[in-house]
mmCIF file of C-alpha atoms in Angstrom:
data_model
loop_
_atom_site.group_PDB
_atom_site.id
_atom_site.type_symbol
_atom_site.label_atom_id
_atom_site.label_comp_id
_atom_site.label_asym_id
_atom_site.label_seq_id
_atom_site.Cartn_x
_atom_site.Cartn_y
_atom_site.Cartn_z
ATOM 1 C CA MET A 545 0.678 10.301 -11.001
ATOM 2 C CA CYS A 546 2.446 8.558 -8.401
ATOM 3 C CA ILE A 547 0.043 5.485 -10.604
ATOM 4 C CA ASP A 548 1.451 5.564 -13.208
ATOM 5 C CA LEU A 549 5.147 6.611 -12.296
ATOM 6 C CA SER A 550 4.175 2.700 -10.780
ATOM 7 C CA VAL A 551 4.034 1.309 -14.047
ATOM 8 C CA GLU A 552 6.821 2.373 -16.123
ATOM 9 C CA VAL A 553 9.166 1.430 -13.300
ATOM 10 C CA ALA A 554 7.823 -1.909 -12.801
ATOM 11 C CA LYS A 555 7.914 -2.206 -16.916
ATOM 12 C CA CYS A 556 12.026 -0.491 -16.918
ATOM 13 C CA LYS A 557 12.765 -3.104 -14.483
ATOM 14 C CA GLY A 558 10.782 -6.017 -16.246
ATOM 15 C CA ALA A 559 8.283 -7.146 -14.599
ATOM 16 C CA ARG A 560 4.941 -7.832 -16.016
ATOM 17 C CA TYR A 561 1.661 -7.982 -13.042
ATOM 18 C CA ARG A 562 2.144 -4.419 -11.143
ATOM 19 C CA LEU A 563 0.186 -4.160 -8.280
ATOM 20 C CA GLY A 564 -1.083 -1.236 -6.148
ATOM 21 C CA PRO A 565 -2.021 -0.608 -2.700
ATOM 22 C CA GLU A 566 -5.903 -0.373 -2.055
ATOM 23 C CA LEU A 567 -8.163 2.097 -2.803
ATOM 24 C CA GLU A 568 -5.092 4.162 -4.664
ATOM 25 C CA ILE A 569 -6.922 5.705 -7.203
ATOM 26 C CA CYS A 570 -9.331 7.658 -5.080
ATOM 27 C CA GLY A 571 -7.351 7.122 -1.435
ATOM 28 C CA TYR A 572 -7.832 4.561 1.438
ATOM 29 C CA GLY A 573 -8.629 7.653 3.432
ATOM 30 C CA CYS A 574 -11.429 9.492 1.622
ATOM 31 C CA SER A 575 -13.675 8.654 5.133
ATOM 32 C CA ASP A 576 -17.832 9.811 4.038
ATOM 33 C CA HIS A 577 -16.672 11.244 0.535
ATOM 34 C CA TYR A 578 -17.246 7.436 0.251
ATOM 35 C CA PHE A 579 -20.837 8.655 -0.051
ATOM 36 C CA GLU A 580 -20.654 11.262 -2.410
ATOM 37 C CA SER A 581 -20.858 9.696 -5.840
ATOM 38 C CA ASP A 582 -18.692 12.197 -6.659
ATOM 39 C CA THR A 583 -15.531 10.504 -5.864
ATOM 40 C CA LEU A 584 -17.600 7.154 -7.398
ATOM 41 C CA LEU A 585 -17.215 9.402 -10.469
ATOM 42 C CA HIS A 586 -13.400 10.762 -10.011
ATOM 43 C CA SER A 587 -12.362 7.549 -9.310
ATOM 44 C CA PHE A 588 -13.642 6.346 -12.676
ATOM 45 C CA GLN A 589 -12.564 9.238 -14.459
ATOM 46 C CA ALA A 590 -8.932 8.625 -12.924
ATOM 47 C CA LEU A 591 -9.039 4.906 -14.567
ATOM 48 C CA ALA A 592 -10.397 5.645 -18.005
ATOM 49 C CA LYS A 593 -6.432 8.143 -18.152
ATOM 50 C CA LEU A 594 -4.761 4.989 -16.988
ATOM 51 C CA LEU A 595 -6.264 2.361 -19.340
ATOM 52 C CA GLU A 596 -5.445 5.422 -22.635
ATOM 53 C CA SER A 597 -1.763 5.803 -21.021
ATOM 54 C CA PRO A 598 0.750 4.040 -23.106
ATOM 55 C CA VAL A 599 2.381 3.171 -19.972
ATOM 56 C CA THR A 600 -0.170 0.725 -18.983
ATOM 57 C CA GLN A 601 0.609 -1.496 -22.303
ATOM 58 C CA GLY A 602 2.573 -4.595 -22.314
ATOM 59 C CA ILE A 603 1.576 -5.408 -18.098
ATOM 60 C CA ILE A 604 -0.906 -6.568 -16.607
ATOM 61 C CA CYS A 605 -2.763 -3.383 -13.882
ATOM 62 C CA ASP A 606 -4.410 -3.576 -10.195
ATOM 63 C CA VAL A 607 -5.599 -0.900 -9.510
ATOM 64 C CA GLY A 608 -8.176 -0.431 -6.026
ATOM 65 C CA MET A 609 -10.680 2.181 -6.730
ATOM 66 C CA PRO A 610 -13.926 1.890 -4.960
ATOM 67 C CA VAL A 611 -17.595 0.404 -7.200
ATOM 68 C CA MET A 612 -20.880 0.786 -7.155
ATOM 69 C CA HIS A 613 -23.102 -2.597 -8.527
ATOM 70 C CA ARG A 614 -26.465 -2.921 -8.044
ATOM 71 C CA ASN A 615 -26.567 0.643 -5.671
ATOM 72 C CA VAL A 616 -24.286 -1.750 -3.754
ATOM 73 C CA ARG A 617 -20.865 -0.323 -2.913
ATOM 74 C CA TYR A 618 -17.400 -2.288 -2.968
ATOM 75 C CA ASN A 619 -13.956 -1.554 -2.359
ATOM 76 C CA CYS A 620 -12.546 -3.401 -5.037
ATOM 77 C CA ARG A 621 -9.753 -3.889 -7.094
ATOM 78 C CA VAL A 622 -9.880 -3.274 -10.844
ATOM 79 C CA ILE A 623 -7.425 -5.590 -13.353
ATOM 80 C CA PHE A 624 -6.925 -4.373 -17.010
ATOM 81 C CA LEU A 625 -4.351 -5.330 -19.642
ATOM 82 C CA ASN A 626 -3.817 -3.571 -22.549
ATOM 83 C CA LYS A 627 -7.290 -1.262 -22.660
ATOM 84 C CA LYS A 628 -9.358 -4.092 -21.920
ATOM 85 C CA ILE A 629 -11.049 -4.605 -18.121
ATOM 86 C CA LEU A 630 -10.375 -8.772 -16.588
ATOM 87 C CA LEU A 631 -11.815 -8.653 -13.276
ATOM 88 C CA ILE A 632 -13.398 -6.336 -11.105
ATOM 89 C CA ARG A 633 -13.102 -8.283 -7.852
ATOM 90 C CA PRO A 634 -14.874 -6.733 -4.995
ATOM 91 C CA LYS A 635 -13.482 -7.002 -0.983
ATOM 92 C CA MET A 636 -14.876 -10.166 0.392
ATOM 93 C CA ALA A 637 -13.896 -8.581 4.383
ATOM 94 C CA LEU A 638 -14.313 -5.536 5.257
ATOM 95 C CA ALA A 639 -12.152 -4.563 8.259
ATOM 96 C CA ASN A 640 -13.990 -2.896 10.850
ATOM 97 C CA THR A 641 -12.124 -3.343 14.544
ATOM 98 C CA GLY A 642 -9.974 -0.283 15.822
ATOM 99 C CA ASN A 643 -9.633 2.551 13.675
ATOM 100 C CA TYR A 644 -10.875 1.351 10.547
ATOM 101 C CA ARG A 645 -14.664 1.587 9.484
ATOM 102 C CA GLU A 646 -14.933 0.079 6.200
ATOM 103 C CA MET A 647 -18.227 -1.021 7.048
ATOM 104 C CA ARG A 648 -20.214 2.995 7.365
ATOM 105 C CA TRP A 649 -18.981 3.341 3.873
ATOM 106 C CA PHE A 650 -18.232 -0.680 1.749
ATOM 107 C CA THR A 651 -20.203 -3.295 1.618
ATOM 108 C CA PRO A 652 -18.449 -7.188 1.203
ATOM 109 C CA TRP A 653 -19.232 -9.326 -1.137
ATOM 110 C CA ASN A 654 -20.477 -12.439 0.811
ATOM 111 C CA ARG A 655 -21.062 -14.774 -2.258
ATOM 112 C CA SER A 656 -17.812 -16.949 -2.351
ATOM 113 C CA ARG A 657 -16.763 -18.204 -5.999
ATOM 114 C CA GLN A 658 -20.030 -16.369 -8.179
ATOM 115 C CA VAL A 659 -19.285 -14.094 -11.192
ATOM 116 C CA GLU A 660 -22.241 -11.732 -12.098
ATOM 117 C CA ASP A 661 -22.257 -9.326 -15.363
ATOM 118 C CA TYR A 662 -20.636 -5.384 -14.064
ATOM 119 C CA PHE A 663 -22.314 -2.938 -16.885
ATOM 120 C CA LEU A 664 -19.537 -0.643 -17.803
ATOM 121 C CA PRO A 665 -19.620 3.577 -17.551
ATOM 122 C CA ARG A 666 -19.959 4.606 -20.892
ATOM 123 C CA MET A 667 -16.470 6.630 -20.733
ATOM 124 C CA ILE A 668 -15.216 3.229 -20.002
ATOM 125 C CA GLN A 669 -16.323 1.535 -22.836
ATOM 126 C CA GLU A 670 -15.695 4.243 -25.370
ATOM 127 C CA ILE A 671 -11.589 2.974 -24.745
ATOM 128 C CA THR A 672 -11.987 -0.775 -24.178
ATOM 129 C CA ASN A 673 -15.043 -1.331 -25.934
ATOM 130 C CA GLN A 674 -16.673 -3.481 -23.343
ATOM 131 C CA GLU A 675 -19.968 -3.049 -22.329
ATOM 132 C CA SER A 676 -19.548 -6.003 -19.043
ATOM 133 C CA VAL A 677 -16.780 -6.807 -17.199
ATOM 134 C CA PRO A 678 -16.392 -9.797 -14.432
ATOM 135 C CA PHE A 679 -17.535 -8.654 -10.941
ATOM 136 C CA GLY A 680 -17.273 -11.168 -8.264
ATOM 137 C CA ASP A 681 -14.448 -13.934 -6.472
ATOM 138 C CA ALA A 682 -12.321 -14.891 -9.480
ATOM 139 C CA VAL A 683 -9.333 -16.179 -10.432
ATOM 140 C CA LEU A 684 -6.928 -14.904 -13.356
ATOM 141 C CA ALA A 685 -5.244 -18.259 -15.640
ATOM 142 C CA THR A 686 -3.341 -16.371 -17.813
ATOM 143 C CA LEU A 687 -1.073 -18.929 -20.051
ATOM 144 C CA ASP A 688 1.538 -19.803 -17.239
ATOM 145 C CA THR A 689 -0.110 -19.373 -13.987
ATOM 146 C CA CYS A 690 -1.985 -18.440 -12.149
ATOM 147 C CA ILE A 691 -3.136 -15.408 -10.549
ATOM 148 C CA GLY A 692 -5.683 -15.225 -6.870
ATOM 149 C CA SER A 693 -6.559 -11.334 -4.781
ATOM 150 C CA GLU A 694 -6.763 -10.697 -0.873
ATOM 151 C CA ILE A 695 -7.666 -7.990 0.524
ATOM 152 C CA CYS A 696 -6.247 -6.407 2.811
ATOM 153 C CA GLU A 697 -8.113 -7.673 5.970
ATOM 154 C CA GLU A 698 -8.368 -11.064 4.277
ATOM 155 C CA LEU A 699 -4.952 -11.777 4.748
ATOM 156 C CA TRP A 700 -6.208 -11.235 8.383
ATOM 157 C CA THR A 701 -9.354 -14.005 8.483
ATOM 158 C CA PRO A 702 -9.377 -17.048 9.930
ATOM 159 C CA ASN A 703 -10.708 -18.825 6.757
ATOM 160 C CA SER A 704 -8.079 -16.974 4.208
ATOM 161 C CA PRO A 705 -9.238 -16.960 0.369
ATOM 162 C CA HIS A 706 -5.470 -17.832 -0.419
ATOM 163 C CA ILE A 707 -6.663 -21.346 1.670
ATOM 164 C CA GLU A 708 -8.967 -22.568 -1.254
ATOM 165 C CA MET A 709 -7.345 -20.486 -3.689
ATOM 166 C CA GLY A 710 -3.997 -22.339 -3.426
ATOM 167 C CA ILE A 711 -6.009 -25.714 -2.594
ATOM 168 C CA ASP A 712 -7.263 -24.687 -6.335
ATOM 169 C CA GLY A 713 -4.534 -24.687 -7.822
ATOM 170 C CA VAL A 714 -3.859 -21.036 -7.306
ATOM 171 C CA GLU A 715 0.612 -20.288 -7.617
ATOM 172 C CA ILE A 716 -0.076 -16.782 -7.430
ATOM 173 C CA PHE A 717 -1.180 -14.612 -4.459
ATOM 174 C CA THR A 718 -1.960 -10.907 -4.455
ATOM 175 C CA ASN A 719 -2.571 -8.331 -1.385
ATOM 176 C CA SER A 720 -3.436 -4.750 -2.137
ATOM 177 C CA SER A 721 -3.072 -3.689 2.181
ATOM 178 C CA ALA A 722 -4.056 0.002 3.823
ATOM 179 C CA SER A 723 -2.500 -1.105 6.756
ATOM 180 C CA HIS A 724 -1.500 1.611 8.691
ATOM 181 C CA HIS A 725 1.811 1.889 11.037
ATOM 182 C CA VAL A 726 1.664 0.303 14.884
ATOM 183 C CA LEU A 727 4.986 -1.282 16.642
ATOM 184 C CA ARG A 728 5.579 -4.683 15.618
ATOM 185 C CA LYS A 729 2.681 -4.997 13.453
ATOM 186 C CA ALA A 730 5.471 -5.836 10.504
ATOM 187 C CA HIS A 731 6.140 -8.897 12.726
ATOM 188 C CA MET A 732 2.767 -9.337 12.498
ATOM 189 C CA ARG A 733 2.419 -8.859 8.234
ATOM 190 C CA VAL A 734 5.086 -10.861 7.987
ATOM 191 C CA ASP A 735 4.573 -14.025 9.341
ATOM 192 C CA LEU A 736 1.051 -14.393 8.078
ATOM 193 C CA VAL A 737 2.094 -13.864 4.833
ATOM 194 C CA ASN A 738 5.321 -16.785 5.235
ATOM 195 C CA SER A 739 3.330 -19.495 7.137
ATOM 196 C CA ALA A 740 0.281 -18.766 4.416
ATOM 197 C CA MET A 741 2.730 -19.508 1.886
ATOM 198 C CA THR A 742 4.906 -21.885 4.517
ATOM 199 C CA LYS A 743 1.766 -24.647 4.762
ATOM 200 C CA ASN A 744 -0.035 -24.138 0.142
ATOM 201 C CA GLY A 745 3.371 -23.398 -1.495
ATOM 202 C CA GLY A 746 3.057 -20.147 -4.139
ATOM 203 C CA ILE A 747 3.610 -16.741 -4.428
ATOM 204 C CA TYR A 748 2.462 -13.976 -2.039
ATOM 205 C CA ILE A 749 3.206 -10.518 -3.522
ATOM 206 C CA LEU A 750 2.402 -7.362 -0.869
ATOM 207 C CA ALA A 751 1.244 -3.972 -1.816
ATOM 208 C CA ASN A 752 1.302 -1.719 0.894
ATOM 209 C CA GLN A 753 0.082 2.618 1.387
ATOM 210 C CA LYS A 754 2.398 4.475 1.933
ATOM 211 C CA GLY A 755 2.165 7.418 3.902
ATOM 212 C CA CYS A 756 0.162 10.158 5.941
ATOM 213 C CA ASP A 757 -3.671 10.089 4.374
ATOM 214 C CA GLY A 758 -5.489 12.853 5.158
ATOM 215 C CA ASP A 759 -6.180 11.408 8.654
ATOM 216 C CA ARG A 760 -4.182 10.606 11.546
ATOM 217 C CA LEU A 761 -2.850 6.996 10.487
ATOM 218 C CA TYR A 762 0.857 7.204 8.921
ATOM 219 C CA TYR A 763 0.528 3.597 6.222
ATOM 220 C CA ASP A 764 4.385 2.084 6.799
ATOM 221 C CA GLY A 765 4.815 0.473 3.849
ATOM 222 C CA CYS A 766 6.695 -2.670 3.794
ATOM 223 C CA ALA A 767 5.932 -4.540 0.154
ATOM 224 C CA MET A 768 6.872 -8.070 0.232
ATOM 225 C CA ILE A 769 7.125 -10.703 -1.600
ATOM 226 C CA CYS A 770 7.261 -14.225 -0.434
ATOM 227 C CA MET A 771 8.053 -17.601 -2.536
ATOM 228 C CA ASN A 772 7.194 -21.171 -0.354
ATOM 229 C CA GLY A 773 7.296 -19.009 3.260
ATOM 230 C CA ALA A 774 10.361 -17.707 1.892
ATOM 231 C CA THR A 775 11.285 -13.651 1.204
ATOM 232 C CA VAL A 776 12.403 -12.746 -1.381
ATOM 233 C CA ALA A 777 11.606 -9.290 -1.229
ATOM 234 C CA GLN A 778 11.169 -6.782 1.000
ATOM 235 C CA GLY A 779 10.203 -2.610 0.873
ATOM 236 C CA LEU A 780 11.404 0.067 3.185
ATOM 237 C CA GLN A 781 8.907 0.983 6.138
ATOM 238 C CA PHE A 782 9.712 4.417 6.347
ATOM 239 C CA SER A 783 10.872 5.706 3.126
ATOM 240 C CA LEU A 784 9.875 9.654 2.072
ATOM 241 C CA ASP A 785 9.466 7.838 -1.759
ATOM 242 C CA ASP A 786 6.791 8.312 -2.495
ATOM 243 C CA VAL A 787 7.146 5.728 -4.850
ATOM 244 C CA GLU A 788 8.038 2.612 -4.344
ATOM 245 C CA VAL A 789 8.635 -0.485 -6.744
ATOM 246 C CA LEU A 790 9.719 -3.460 -5.444
ATOM 247 C CA VAL A 791 10.537 -6.462 -8.693
ATOM 248 C CA ALA A 792 11.436 -9.664 -7.835
ATOM 249 C CA THR A 793 11.839 -13.158 -10.694
ATOM 250 C CA LEU A 794 10.707 -16.583 -9.876
ATOM 251 C CA ASP A 795 10.563 -20.206 -10.996
ATOM 252 C CA LEU A 796 7.351 -21.212 -10.964
ATOM 253 C CA GLU A 797 8.106 -24.828 -10.880
ATOM 254 C CA ASP A 798 9.303 -24.465 -7.741
ATOM 255 C CA VAL A 799 6.366 -23.592 -6.334
ATOM 256 C CA ARG A 800 4.267 -27.139 -8.243
ATOM 257 C CA SER A 801 7.512 -28.753 -6.696
ATOM 258 C CA TYR A 802 6.842 -28.398 -3.446
ATOM 259 C CA ARG A 803 2.931 -28.217 -3.599
ATOM 260 C CA ALA A 804 3.665 -31.500 -5.158
ATOM 261 C CA GLU A 805 5.644 -32.956 -1.916
ATOM 262 C CA ILE A 806 2.269 -32.134 0.215
ATOM 263 C CA SER A 807 0.081 -35.179 0.546
ATOM 264 C CA SER A 808 -2.867 -33.369 2.867
ATOM 265 C CA ARG A 809 -2.382 -30.423 0.074
ATOM 266 C CA ASN A 810 -2.918 -32.155 -3.060
ATOM 267 C CA LEU A 811 -5.630 -34.754 -1.091
ATOM 268 C CA ALA A 812 -7.712 -31.350 -0.180
ATOM 269 C CA ALA A 813 -7.281 -29.769 -3.610
ATOM 270 C CA SER A 814 -8.856 -33.621 -4.769
ATOM 271 C CA LYS A 815 -12.109 -32.274 -3.366
ATOM 272 C CA VAL A 816 -12.649 -28.749 -4.045
ATOM 273 C CA ILE A 817 -14.872 -26.484 -5.008
ATOM 274 C CA PRO A 818 -13.097 -24.682 -7.915
ATOM 275 C CA TYR A 819 -12.628 -20.421 -8.762
ATOM 276 C CA CYS A 820 -14.799 -19.586 -11.780
ATOM 277 C CA ARG A 821 -11.483 -18.684 -14.368
ATOM 278 C CA ILE A 822 -11.008 -15.491 -16.502
ATOM 279 C CA LYS A 823 -8.926 -16.161 -19.213
ATOM 280 C CA VAL A 824 -6.118 -14.255 -20.082
ATOM 281 C CA ASN A 825 -4.381 -14.330 -23.042
ATOM 282 C CA PHE A 826 -0.899 -13.077 -20.901
ATOM 283 C CA ALA A 827 2.222 -14.773 -20.057
ATOM 284 C CA LEU A 828 3.801 -13.170 -17.143
ATOM 285 C CA SER A 829 7.243 -15.091 -18.308
ATOM 286 C CA LEU A 830 8.791 -14.419 -21.754
ATOM 287 C CA SER A 831 10.455 -17.174 -23.389
ATOM 288 C CA ASP A 832 14.055 -15.330 -22.370
ATOM 289 C CA ASP A 833 13.414 -16.082 -18.992
ATOM 290 C CA ILE A 834 14.829 -19.255 -18.576
ATOM 291 C CA SER A 835 18.479 -17.609 -18.726
ATOM 292 C CA THR A 836 16.734 -14.771 -16.057
ATOM 293 C CA PRO A 837 18.412 -15.415 -12.710
ATOM 294 C CA THR A 838 15.806 -15.596 -10.025
ATOM 295 C CA SER A 839 15.773 -14.027 -6.363
ATOM 296 C CA GLU A 840 16.703 -15.759 -3.368
ATOM 297 C CA PRO A 841 15.301 -15.593 -0.019
ATOM 298 C CA ILE A 842 16.493 -12.665 2.661
ATOM 299 C CA GLN A 843 16.458 -12.829 6.109
ATOM 300 C CA TRP A 844 13.811 -8.952 6.654
ATOM 301 C CA ARG A 845 15.370 -6.653 8.557
ATOM 302 C CA TYR A 846 13.005 -5.231 11.291
ATOM 303 C CA HIS A 847 13.407 -1.792 12.868
ATOM 304 C CA SER A 848 13.329 -2.069 16.519
ATOM 305 C CA PRO A 849 11.422 -0.340 18.990
ATOM 306 C CA GLU A 850 13.346 2.577 19.622
ATOM 307 C CA GLU A 851 12.954 3.504 15.618
ATOM 308 C CA GLU A 852 10.003 3.131 14.450
ATOM 309 C CA ILE A 853 8.551 5.013 17.717
ATOM 310 C CA SER A 854 10.894 7.297 16.426
ATOM 311 C CA LEU A 855 10.627 7.424 12.534
ATOM 312 C CA GLY A 856 6.623 6.490 12.270
ATOM 313 C CA PRO A 857 5.287 9.674 14.198
ATOM 314 C CA ALA A 858 8.475 11.214 11.658
ATOM 315 C CA CYS A 859 7.132 10.404 8.556
ATOM 316 C CA TRP A 860 3.561 10.928 9.561
ATOM 317 C CA LEU A 861 4.850 14.569 10.588
ATOM 318 C CA TRP A 862 6.755 15.360 7.733
ATOM 319 C CA ASP A 863 3.447 14.046 4.961
ATOM 320 C CA TYR A 864 0.866 16.446 6.900
ATOM 321 C CA LEU A 865 3.797 19.310 6.640
ATOM 322 C CA ARG A 866 4.253 18.641 2.690
ATOM 323 C CA ARG A 867 -0.372 18.384 1.888
ATOM 324 C CA SER A 868 -0.397 21.140 4.110
ATOM 325 C CA LYS A 869 1.739 23.498 2.565
ATOM 326 C CA GLN A 870 2.421 25.157 5.243
ATOM 327 C CA GLY A 871 5.513 26.465 6.573
ATOM 328 C CA GLY A 872 6.212 24.702 9.975
ATOM 329 C CA PHE A 873 5.562 24.233 13.527
ATOM 330 C CA LEU A 874 5.147 25.847 16.966
ATOM 331 C CA LEU A 875 5.361 24.315 19.809
ATOM 332 C CA PRO A 876 5.819 25.210 23.604
ATOM 333 C CA LEU A 877 7.888 23.609 25.619
ATOM 334 C CA SER A 878 7.486 22.972 29.207
ATOM 335 C CA GLY A 879 10.560 21.305 30.058
ATOM 336 C CA GLY A 880 8.008 18.182 30.958
ATOM 337 C CA VAL A 881 8.143 14.968 29.082
ATOM 338 C CA ASP A 882 5.021 15.862 26.246
ATOM 339 C CA SER A 883 6.438 18.256 24.773
ATOM 340 C CA SER A 884 10.062 17.444 24.876
ATOM 341 C CA ALA A 885 8.573 13.946 23.025
ATOM 342 C CA THR A 886 7.343 16.208 19.957
ATOM 343 C CA ALA A 887 10.252 17.998 19.897
ATOM 344 C CA CYS A 888 12.420 16.032 19.552
ATOM 345 C CA ILE A 889 10.135 13.796 16.966
ATOM 346 C CA VAL A 890 10.439 16.870 15.212
ATOM 347 C CA TYR A 891 13.688 16.929 15.754
ATOM 348 C CA SER A 892 13.709 13.004 14.051
ATOM 349 C CA MET A 893 11.243 13.717 10.958
ATOM 350 C CA CYS A 894 14.451 16.564 9.982
ATOM 351 C CA LEU A 895 16.622 14.356 10.388
ATOM 352 C CA HIS A 896 14.830 12.077 8.281
ATOM 353 C CA VAL A 897 13.939 14.505 5.902
ATOM 354 C CA CYS A 898 18.433 15.436 4.986
ATOM 355 C CA SER A 899 19.016 12.185 4.994
ATOM 356 C CA ALA A 900 16.275 11.240 1.695
ATOM 357 C CA VAL A 901 18.090 15.012 0.081
ATOM 358 C CA TRP A 902 21.476 13.593 1.048
ATOM 359 C CA ASN A 903 20.816 9.970 -0.728
ATOM 360 C CA GLY A 904 18.996 12.532 -3.867
ATOM 361 C CA ASN A 905 15.728 12.380 -3.559
ATOM 362 C CA GLN A 906 14.493 15.337 -5.799
ATOM 363 C CA GLY A 907 10.922 15.311 -4.651
ATOM 364 C CA VAL A 908 11.404 15.821 -0.543
ATOM 365 C CA LEU A 909 13.657 18.150 -2.030
ATOM 366 C CA SER A 910 10.964 19.905 -4.007
ATOM 367 C CA ASP A 911 8.965 19.694 -1.076
ATOM 368 C CA VAL A 912 11.452 20.953 1.513
ATOM 369 C CA ARG A 913 11.881 24.001 -0.919
ATOM 370 C CA LYS A 914 8.200 25.007 -1.573
ATOM 371 C CA ILE A 915 7.882 24.408 2.582
ATOM 372 C CA VAL A 916 10.824 27.284 3.809
ATOM 373 C CA ASN A 917 10.020 29.306 0.377
ATOM 374 C CA ASP A 918 13.452 29.490 -1.117
ATOM 375 C CA GLU A 919 13.721 28.180 -4.946
ATOM 376 C CA ALA A 920 18.025 27.576 -4.536
ATOM 377 C CA TYR A 921 18.386 26.025 -0.482
ATOM 378 C CA ALA A 922 18.602 23.111 0.509
ATOM 379 C CA PRO A 923 20.044 21.498 3.892
ATOM 380 C CA LYS A 924 22.797 20.725 4.938
ATOM 381 C CA ASP A 925 22.114 19.394 8.950
ATOM 382 C CA PRO A 926 19.924 18.438 10.887
ATOM 383 C CA ARG A 927 20.541 20.952 13.101
ATOM 384 C CA GLU A 928 20.077 23.939 10.805
ATOM 385 C CA PHE A 929 16.612 23.178 8.871
ATOM 386 C CA CYS A 930 14.428 22.362 12.261
ATOM 387 C CA ARG A 931 15.698 25.523 12.784
ATOM 388 C CA ARG A 932 13.349 27.249 9.250
ATOM 389 C CA ILE A 933 10.301 24.745 10.253
ATOM 390 C CA LEU A 934 9.878 24.668 14.456
ATOM 391 C CA THR A 935 9.562 27.558 16.098
ATOM 392 C CA THR A 936 9.744 26.539 20.333
ATOM 393 C CA CYS A 937 9.016 28.823 23.435
ATOM 394 C CA TYR A 938 9.119 28.680 26.460
ATOM 395 C CA MET A 939 5.459 27.341 28.288
ATOM 396 C CA ALA A 940 5.620 28.272 31.857
ATOM 397 C CA SER A 941 2.987 27.169 34.332
ATOM 398 C CA GLU A 942 2.190 27.379 38.400
ATOM 399 C CA ASN A 943 3.987 23.615 38.194
ATOM 400 C CA SER A 944 7.628 25.422 36.699
ATOM 401 C CA SER A 945 10.671 25.874 37.970
ATOM 402 C CA GLN A 946 14.103 26.921 37.164
ATOM 403 C CA ASP A 947 15.205 22.501 36.542
ATOM 404 C CA THR A 948 11.787 23.060 33.570
ATOM 405 C CA TYR A 949 13.346 26.272 32.369
ATOM 406 C CA ASP A 950 16.928 24.952 31.424
ATOM 407 C CA ARG A 951 15.712 21.939 30.049
ATOM 408 C CA ALA A 952 13.411 23.434 28.093
ATOM 409 C CA LYS A 953 16.231 26.149 26.965
ATOM 410 C CA SER A 954 19.481 23.274 26.506
ATOM 411 C CA LEU A 955 16.040 21.051 24.684
ATOM 412 C CA ALA A 956 15.617 23.600 21.713
ATOM 413 C CA GLU A 957 19.021 24.765 21.370
ATOM 414 C CA GLU A 958 20.011 20.749 20.984
ATOM 415 C CA ILE A 959 17.752 20.618 18.248
ATOM 416 C CA GLY A 960 18.490 23.582 16.937
#
């Protein structure tokens, strides 16, 4: 399971809190399968395996899954530590515009700062020895800091939860997202996170889905960590890695001193309605961390619009190809712009795949070998790989000419 692997990598890098993307246990793109009880059941079965796994011990794990509470289905974060569930935090603002249809499957949690008892399924009770756990809008109070959760759309709303949480003393904000690729959308994500922490101070951690989740959308990663308005860690936007783990070492005193200088924030804090705090006997810092160097601010590296147009659809094609277990693509070329652009995207995919293999990505190499049905194959040249997986033919019409035929033939030869 990719979740297990990400936790293992995070622990190896010294992390004490692991955050994953939205609805990562079942996958964001389940659509009407969310209506099926089996989706909820299998999500809890996967959660049970994670709770029992030796890998998840000694680190706070924050995973996403659907949960039904009092016969209402919620999009939730389940936060656990050492076989104990600390909090189930339901999503409060659902995405329901454009390509999003969350209101069809889920209900938002509208009870701000309120917590109820959630009675666990017996399979989970047997592992955690807990009959019930907190369910609702609460924050975690560890031995050294306070952590609050946002889920995807909540960052984009006018009255985001991080505003009131930050005024109430929450120092670390987590955001688990399923934000799909749109041209230049990365700029908006980064600006939203950095501006939020510039105004209020704090550390913001964002994890986003990656790849094709079984539908028409491509989720482009771009995980990030920000402190006091400055980015300190940036994830890749068009990576073919199944698992990418981003870590940063930060000093909480930098957050406290930054906030102490914002008098307007401190005045607001004196009259804020407090959040319910779930006490956690665990610290994100260690006694010997004082000698550990902290992460420095970095300049975010954006792709050009042309690169996004080339890489986004190419990554979607690759995920669709490997998950469908097909042997390649058939594309009729007419010599026109539509079919030519599609052929170029396939070739861009081949370039991206070959680059990943050359950089030692064994997962991509394994997928390549399955697609070409050759266990010894390793792509040496993108044109040769394109020749193996893309078959073209000339599709003439009454509007075709010798020029369109020549253009189709020339393009086919150039890409392999």
